[in-house]
Amino acid sequence: MRIVSGIQPTGNLHLGNYLGAIRNWVKMQDEVTGGGGQCLYFLADLHAISMPHDPAQLSANTREMVAALVACGIDPEKSVLFNQAQVPAHAELQWLLNGTARTGWLNRMTQWKDKAGKNREGASVALYTYPVLQAADVLLYQATHVPVGDDQKQHLELARDIAQKFNNDFADEGAPVFTLPEPTIPPEAARIMSLRDGLAKMSKSDSSDMSRINLIDDADTIMSKIRKAKTDPEVLPSDKAGLDGRAEAANLVGIYAAMAGKTVDAVLAQYGGAGFGRFKPALGELLVETLAPINARFVSLREDGEALDAVLAKGALRARELAAPTLSAAYQALGLVRF
Ligand code: TRP
């Protein structure tokens, strides 16, 4: 089993990132490396240049994100943790795959359509070919499983289509160059919503900081954000169906369930009939209990830029070694002469 996944270095990680992706990465790291498999986790800094960005901010975000991942439990001794920019094979393989990917496939990508919006002419070429780089990210390492959120499933399907076509067109019968990766979508807690609007995803780009719990928030901030989170005047229902049409209540119960490792029904069995005056402090305390140690590690790791760079350098060295055979095989299959 080889797990490969990436995250854009956005800076300011929040609870949605933690429960949606990172906690699952840590769990897979512990299960998979225990069973002889391997996990590669990287910061998709090359993807970050597909949208307008500030170079100084990008380097700062990359280091901050490493600190956050390590603070959350990604262990650089167990997992290969690196940033794309230090492993040129990602960009190289993308170019090779550009010969196989079809423009018709890319035109159908919903993320491209959403992000380019009405201004396709003004969107970067990188935004358009973003999914091909993502395919290169996973195919380069013969990933068997790729943990992603629901919104990335289409990109993973594209990676499979590219791998399949490349193998068909260029590989010898019975000796495929690429493994077809499976997307693995964490069933629970994949969607954490804003604390101000239960229909909008929790996001670092929401203008209100009250809409999200950040990994850098201290205990008082967390308690006050939960206390002020939007709710309705009803008490909590005693089963899941009772949350229909109550997006904010459903979100808070969902967060509680995800943090406690319980089902929503189990949480409601305990809190059904309770008002938010009782439920919110319980949720706040649960969040503080889990996030306080992460916060403490993050704050101290973030200060040591040299140590963070050393983590990335070591991960990149390992990733380059792991990538080399597949990259060579791809060049060779295409008839590109290299000595
Ligand atoms: N596009 C992914 C996201 O925005 C990040 C990403 C880049 C990724 N390359 C990847 C995820 C490869 C999984 C595998 O979330």
Coordinates of C-alpha atoms and ligand atoms in Angstrom, one line a residue:
M1 CA 0.0 0.0 0.0
R2 CA 1.4 3.4 -0.9
I3 CA -0.5 6.5 0.2
V4 CA 0.2 9.8 -1.5
S5 CA -1.6 13.0 -0.8
G6 CA -1.0 16.8 -1.1
I7 CA -2.3 20.0 0.4
Q8 CA -1.9 23.5 -0.8
P9 CA 0.2 25.7 1.5
T10 CA -2.5 28.2 2.3
G11 CA -1.3 29.2 5.8
N12 CA -3.7 29.5 8.7
L13 CA -4.9 25.9 9.0
H14 CA -8.3 25.6 10.5
L15 CA -10.6 22.9 12.0
G16 CA -12.0 22.1 8.6
N17 CA -8.5 21.2 7.2
Y18 CA -7.8 19.2 10.4
L19 CA -11.0 17.1 10.5
G20 CA -11.3 16.9 6.7
A21 CA -7.8 15.8 5.7
I22 CA -5.0 16.0 8.2
R23 CA -6.4 13.9 11.0
N24 CA -7.1 11.2 8.4
W25 CA -3.5 11.5 7.1
V26 CA -2.2 10.9 10.6
K27 CA -4.5 7.9 11.1
M28 CA -3.3 6.4 7.7
Q29 CA 0.3 7.1 8.6
D30 CA -0.1 5.1 11.8
E31 CA -2.0 2.2 10.2
V32 CA -0.1 2.0 6.9
T33 CA 3.4 2.3 8.1
G34 CA 2.7 -0.2 10.8
G35 CA 1.7 -2.7 8.1
G36 CA 4.8 -2.2 6.0
G37 CA 3.2 0.4 3.6
Q38 CA 4.4 3.9 2.9
C39 CA 2.9 7.4 3.1
L40 CA 4.1 10.4 1.2
Y41 CA 2.6 13.7 2.1
F42 CA 3.5 16.9 0.3
L43 CA 2.8 20.6 0.2
A44 CA 1.5 21.4 -3.3
D45 CA 3.5 24.6 -3.6
L46 CA 3.7 24.2 -7.4
H47 CA -0.1 24.2 -7.6
A48 CA -0.2 27.4 -5.6
I49 CA 1.2 29.4 -8.4
S50 CA -1.8 28.6 -10.6
M51 CA -3.6 31.6 -8.9
P52 CA -2.3 35.1 -8.3
H53 CA 0.0 34.9 -5.3
D54 CA 2.6 36.7 -3.3
P55 CA 6.0 35.0 -3.4
A56 CA 7.1 36.0 0.1
Q57 CA 3.7 34.7 1.4
L58 CA 4.1 31.4 -0.4
S59 CA 7.4 30.6 1.2
A60 CA 6.1 31.7 4.6
N61 CA 3.0 29.6 4.1
T62 CA 5.0 26.5 3.1
R63 CA 7.1 26.6 6.3
E64 CA 4.0 27.3 8.4
M65 CA 2.2 24.4 6.9
V66 CA 5.0 22.0 7.6
A67 CA 5.0 23.1 11.2
A68 CA 1.2 22.6 11.3
L69 CA 1.4 19.1 9.8
V70 CA 4.1 18.0 12.2
A71 CA 2.1 19.5 15.1
C72 CA -1.0 17.6 14.1
G73 CA 1.0 14.3 14.2
I74 CA 2.6 13.8 10.8
D75 CA 5.9 12.2 11.8
P76 CA 8.7 12.9 9.3
E77 CA 10.4 9.8 10.5
K78 CA 7.4 7.7 9.5
S79 CA 6.1 9.6 6.5
V80 CA 7.9 11.2 3.6
L81 CA 7.0 14.9 4.1
F82 CA 8.2 17.3 1.5
N83 CA 7.3 20.2 -0.9
Q84 CA 6.9 19.6 -4.6
A85 CA 9.3 22.4 -5.6
Q86 CA 12.2 20.4 -4.3
V87 CA 11.3 17.4 -6.4
P88 CA 11.7 18.4 -10.0
A89 CA 10.3 15.1 -11.1
H90 CA 6.7 16.4 -10.5
A91 CA 7.1 19.1 -13.0
E92 CA 8.9 16.9 -15.4
L93 CA 6.3 14.1 -15.3
Q94 CA 3.6 16.7 -15.7
W95 CA 5.1 17.7 -19.1
L96 CA 5.3 14.1 -20.2
L97 CA 1.6 13.5 -19.2
N98 CA 0.6 16.7 -21.1
G99 CA 1.1 14.6 -24.2
T100 CA -1.5 12.1 -23.0
A101 CA -4.1 14.3 -21.2
R102 CA -6.8 15.6 -23.6
T103 CA -8.1 19.1 -23.6
G104 CA -11.6 17.8 -23.6
W105 CA -10.9 16.1 -20.3
L106 CA -9.6 19.3 -18.7
N107 CA -12.5 21.3 -20.1
R108 CA -14.8 19.2 -18.0
M109 CA -13.1 19.7 -14.7
T110 CA -15.5 21.5 -12.3
Q111 CA -12.7 23.1 -10.3
W112 CA -11.3 24.7 -13.5
K113 CA -14.8 26.0 -14.4
D114 CA -15.4 27.4 -11.0
K115 CA -12.1 29.0 -10.5
A116 CA -11.7 30.4 -14.0
G117 CA -15.3 31.6 -13.9
K118 CA -16.4 33.9 -16.7
N119 CA -12.8 35.0 -17.3
R120 CA -11.3 32.0 -18.9
E121 CA -9.1 34.1 -21.2
G122 CA -7.5 35.7 -18.2
A123 CA -6.9 32.5 -16.2
S124 CA -3.4 31.1 -16.1
V125 CA -2.4 28.1 -18.1
A126 CA -1.3 26.5 -14.8
L127 CA -4.9 26.7 -13.5
Y128 CA -6.0 24.8 -16.6
T129 CA -3.3 22.1 -16.4
Y130 CA -3.5 21.9 -12.6
P131 CA -5.2 18.5 -12.7
V132 CA -2.3 17.1 -14.9
L133 CA 0.2 18.1 -12.3
Q134 CA -2.0 16.5 -9.7
A135 CA -2.0 13.3 -11.8
A136 CA 1.8 13.5 -11.9
D137 CA 2.0 13.9 -8.1
V138 CA 0.4 10.5 -7.5
L139 CA 1.5 8.5 -10.6
L140 CA 5.1 9.4 -10.0
Y141 CA 5.1 7.3 -6.8
Q142 CA 2.8 4.4 -8.0
A143 CA 0.3 5.5 -5.4
T144 CA -2.3 2.9 -4.6
H145 CA -4.5 5.1 -2.4
V146 CA -5.0 8.8 -2.4
P147 CA -6.9 10.3 0.5
V148 CA -8.8 13.4 -0.7
G149 CA -11.9 15.4 0.0
D150 CA -15.0 15.0 -2.1
D151 CA -14.1 18.0 -4.2
Q152 CA -10.9 16.3 -5.5
K153 CA -12.5 13.1 -6.6
Q154 CA -12.9 14.3 -10.2
H155 CA -9.1 15.1 -10.3
L156 CA -8.3 11.6 -9.1
E157 CA -10.6 10.1 -11.8
L158 CA -8.7 12.1 -14.4
A159 CA -5.4 10.8 -13.0
R160 CA -6.7 7.3 -13.5
D161 CA -7.8 8.1 -17.1
I162 CA -4.3 9.6 -17.9
A163 CA -2.6 6.5 -16.4
Q164 CA -4.8 4.2 -18.3
K165 CA -4.3 5.9 -21.6
F166 CA -0.6 6.2 -21.1
N167 CA -0.3 2.5 -20.3
N168 CA -2.4 1.6 -23.3
D169 CA -0.6 3.9 -25.7
F170 CA 3.0 3.5 -24.6
A171 CA 3.6 0.6 -22.1
D172 CA 4.5 -3.0 -23.1
E173 CA 1.6 -5.4 -22.6
G174 CA 1.6 -6.7 -19.0
A175 CA 4.2 -4.1 -17.9
P176 CA 2.3 -0.9 -17.1
V177 CA 4.3 2.2 -16.4
F178 CA 1.7 3.6 -13.9
T179 CA -0.5 2.2 -11.2
L180 CA -4.1 3.3 -11.2
P181 CA -4.7 5.0 -7.9
E182 CA -7.9 4.7 -5.8
P183 CA -9.3 7.8 -4.2
T184 CA -10.2 7.2 -0.5
I185 CA -12.7 9.7 0.8
P186 CA -13.0 9.8 4.6
P187 CA -16.7 9.1 5.3
E188 CA -17.2 11.3 8.3
A189 CA -16.5 14.9 9.0
A190 CA -15.4 15.6 5.4
R191 CA -17.4 18.8 5.4
I192 CA -17.0 21.2 8.3
M193 CA -19.1 24.3 7.8
S194 CA -18.7 27.9 8.9
L195 CA -19.7 28.8 12.4
R196 CA -21.6 31.8 11.0
D197 CA -23.4 30.1 8.2
G198 CA -24.2 26.4 8.2
L199 CA -24.5 26.2 4.5
A200 CA -21.0 27.6 3.7
K201 CA -17.8 25.5 4.0
M202 CA -15.4 26.6 6.8
S203 CA -12.8 28.5 4.9
K204 CA -9.6 30.5 5.5
S205 CA -10.9 33.0 3.0
D206 CA -14.1 33.9 4.9
S207 CA -13.7 37.5 5.9
S208 CA -15.0 36.8 9.4
D209 CA -12.5 35.1 11.7
M210 CA -15.4 34.1 13.9
S211 CA -16.5 31.7 11.1
R212 CA -13.7 29.3 11.8
I213 CA -11.5 27.7 14.5
N214 CA -7.9 28.2 13.6
L215 CA -5.1 25.9 14.8
I216 CA -3.4 28.9 16.2
D217 CA -6.4 29.9 18.3
D218 CA -5.9 29.7 22.1
A219 CA -8.3 28.2 24.5
D220 CA -10.2 31.4 25.3
T221 CA -10.6 32.2 21.6
I222 CA -12.0 28.8 20.9
M223 CA -14.5 29.0 23.8
S224 CA -15.7 32.4 22.7
K225 CA -16.0 31.4 19.0
I226 CA -18.1 28.4 20.0
R227 CA -20.2 30.5 22.4
K228 CA -20.9 33.0 19.7
A229 CA -21.5 30.4 16.9
K230 CA -24.8 30.9 15.1
T231 CA -27.5 28.5 16.2
D232 CA -31.3 28.4 16.4
P233 CA -33.5 28.7 19.5
E234 CA -34.6 25.0 19.6
V235 CA -33.2 22.4 21.9
L236 CA -31.2 19.5 20.3
P237 CA -33.2 16.7 18.8
S238 CA -32.7 13.1 20.0
D239 CA -31.9 11.7 16.5
K240 CA -30.2 12.7 13.3
A241 CA -33.5 13.3 11.3
G242 CA -34.3 16.0 13.8
L243 CA -31.4 18.1 12.5
D244 CA -32.9 18.4 9.0
G245 CA -33.2 22.0 8.0
R246 CA -31.1 23.1 11.0
A247 CA -27.7 23.5 9.2
E248 CA -26.0 25.3 12.1
A249 CA -27.1 22.9 14.7
A250 CA -26.1 20.0 12.5
N251 CA -22.7 21.5 11.9
L252 CA -22.0 21.8 15.7
V253 CA -23.2 18.3 16.4
G254 CA -21.1 17.1 13.5
I255 CA -18.0 18.8 14.8
Y256 CA -18.6 17.2 18.3
A257 CA -19.1 13.8 16.8
A258 CA -16.0 14.1 14.7
M259 CA -13.8 15.3 17.6
A260 CA -15.2 12.7 20.0
G261 CA -15.0 9.9 17.4
K262 CA -18.7 9.1 17.9
T263 CA -21.7 9.0 15.5
V264 CA -24.1 11.9 15.3
D265 CA -26.8 9.7 16.8
A266 CA -24.6 8.8 19.7
V267 CA -24.0 12.4 20.4
L268 CA -27.7 13.2 20.2
A269 CA -28.5 10.2 22.5
Q270 CA -26.4 12.1 25.1
Y271 CA -27.5 15.7 24.3
G272 CA -31.0 15.3 22.9
G273 CA -33.3 17.8 24.7
A274 CA -30.3 20.0 25.8
G275 CA -30.2 23.6 24.8
F276 CA -27.1 25.2 23.3
G277 CA -26.4 26.8 26.7
R278 CA -25.4 23.3 27.8
F279 CA -24.1 21.9 24.5
K280 CA -21.8 24.7 23.4
P281 CA -19.5 24.7 26.5
A282 CA -19.2 20.9 26.2
L283 CA -18.2 21.3 22.5
G284 CA -15.8 24.1 23.4
E285 CA -14.1 22.0 26.0
L286 CA -13.8 19.0 23.7
L287 CA -12.2 21.2 21.1
V288 CA -9.8 22.8 23.5
E289 CA -8.8 19.4 24.9
T290 CA -7.7 18.1 21.5
L291 CA -6.4 21.3 19.9
A292 CA -4.5 22.8 22.9
P293 CA -1.5 20.3 22.6
I294 CA -1.5 20.7 18.8
N295 CA -1.5 24.5 19.2
A296 CA 1.4 24.3 21.7
R297 CA 3.5 22.2 19.4
F298 CA 2.7 24.4 16.4
V299 CA 3.6 27.6 18.1
S300 CA 7.0 26.3 19.1
L301 CA 7.8 24.5 15.8
R302 CA 6.9 27.6 13.8
E303 CA 9.7 29.5 15.4
D304 CA 12.5 27.2 14.2
G305 CA 12.7 27.9 10.5
E306 CA 15.9 26.0 10.1
A307 CA 14.5 22.8 11.6
L308 CA 11.5 23.1 9.3
D309 CA 13.8 23.5 6.3
A310 CA 15.7 20.4 7.4
V311 CA 12.5 18.4 7.6
L312 CA 11.6 19.4 4.0
A313 CA 15.2 18.8 2.7
K314 CA 15.2 15.3 4.1
G315 CA 11.8 14.5 2.8
A316 CA 12.6 15.8 -0.7
L317 CA 15.8 13.7 -0.8
R318 CA 13.7 10.6 -0.1
A319 CA 11.0 11.6 -2.5
R320 CA 13.5 12.1 -5.3
E321 CA 14.8 8.6 -4.8
L322 CA 11.4 7.1 -4.9
A323 CA 10.3 9.1 -8.0
A324 CA 13.4 8.3 -10.1
P325 CA 12.5 4.8 -11.5
T326 CA 8.9 5.8 -12.6
L327 CA 10.1 9.0 -14.2
S328 CA 12.8 7.1 -16.1
A329 CA 10.3 4.5 -17.2
A330 CA 8.0 7.3 -18.5
Y331 CA 10.7 9.0 -20.5
Q332 CA 11.8 5.7 -22.0
A333 CA 8.2 4.6 -22.9
L334 CA 7.8 7.8 -24.8
G335 CA 11.0 7.2 -26.8
L336 CA 12.8 10.2 -25.3
V337 CA 16.5 9.7 -25.5
R338 CA 18.4 10.2 -22.2
F339 CA 21.7 8.9 -21.0
Ligands
TRP1 N1 -5.6 19.7 -5.4 C1 -5.5 19.3 -4.0 C2 -6.4 20.2 -3.2 O1 -6.6 21.3 -3.5 C3 -4.1 19.3 -3.5 C4 -3.3 18.3 -4.2 C5 -2.3 18.5 -5.2 C6 -3.4 16.9 -4.1 N2 -1.8 17.4 -5.6 C7 -2.4 16.3 -5.0 C8 -4.2 16.0 -3.4 C9 -2.3 15.0 -5.2 C10 -4.0 14.6 -3.5 C11 -3.1 14.1 -4.4 O2 -6.9 19.8 -2.1

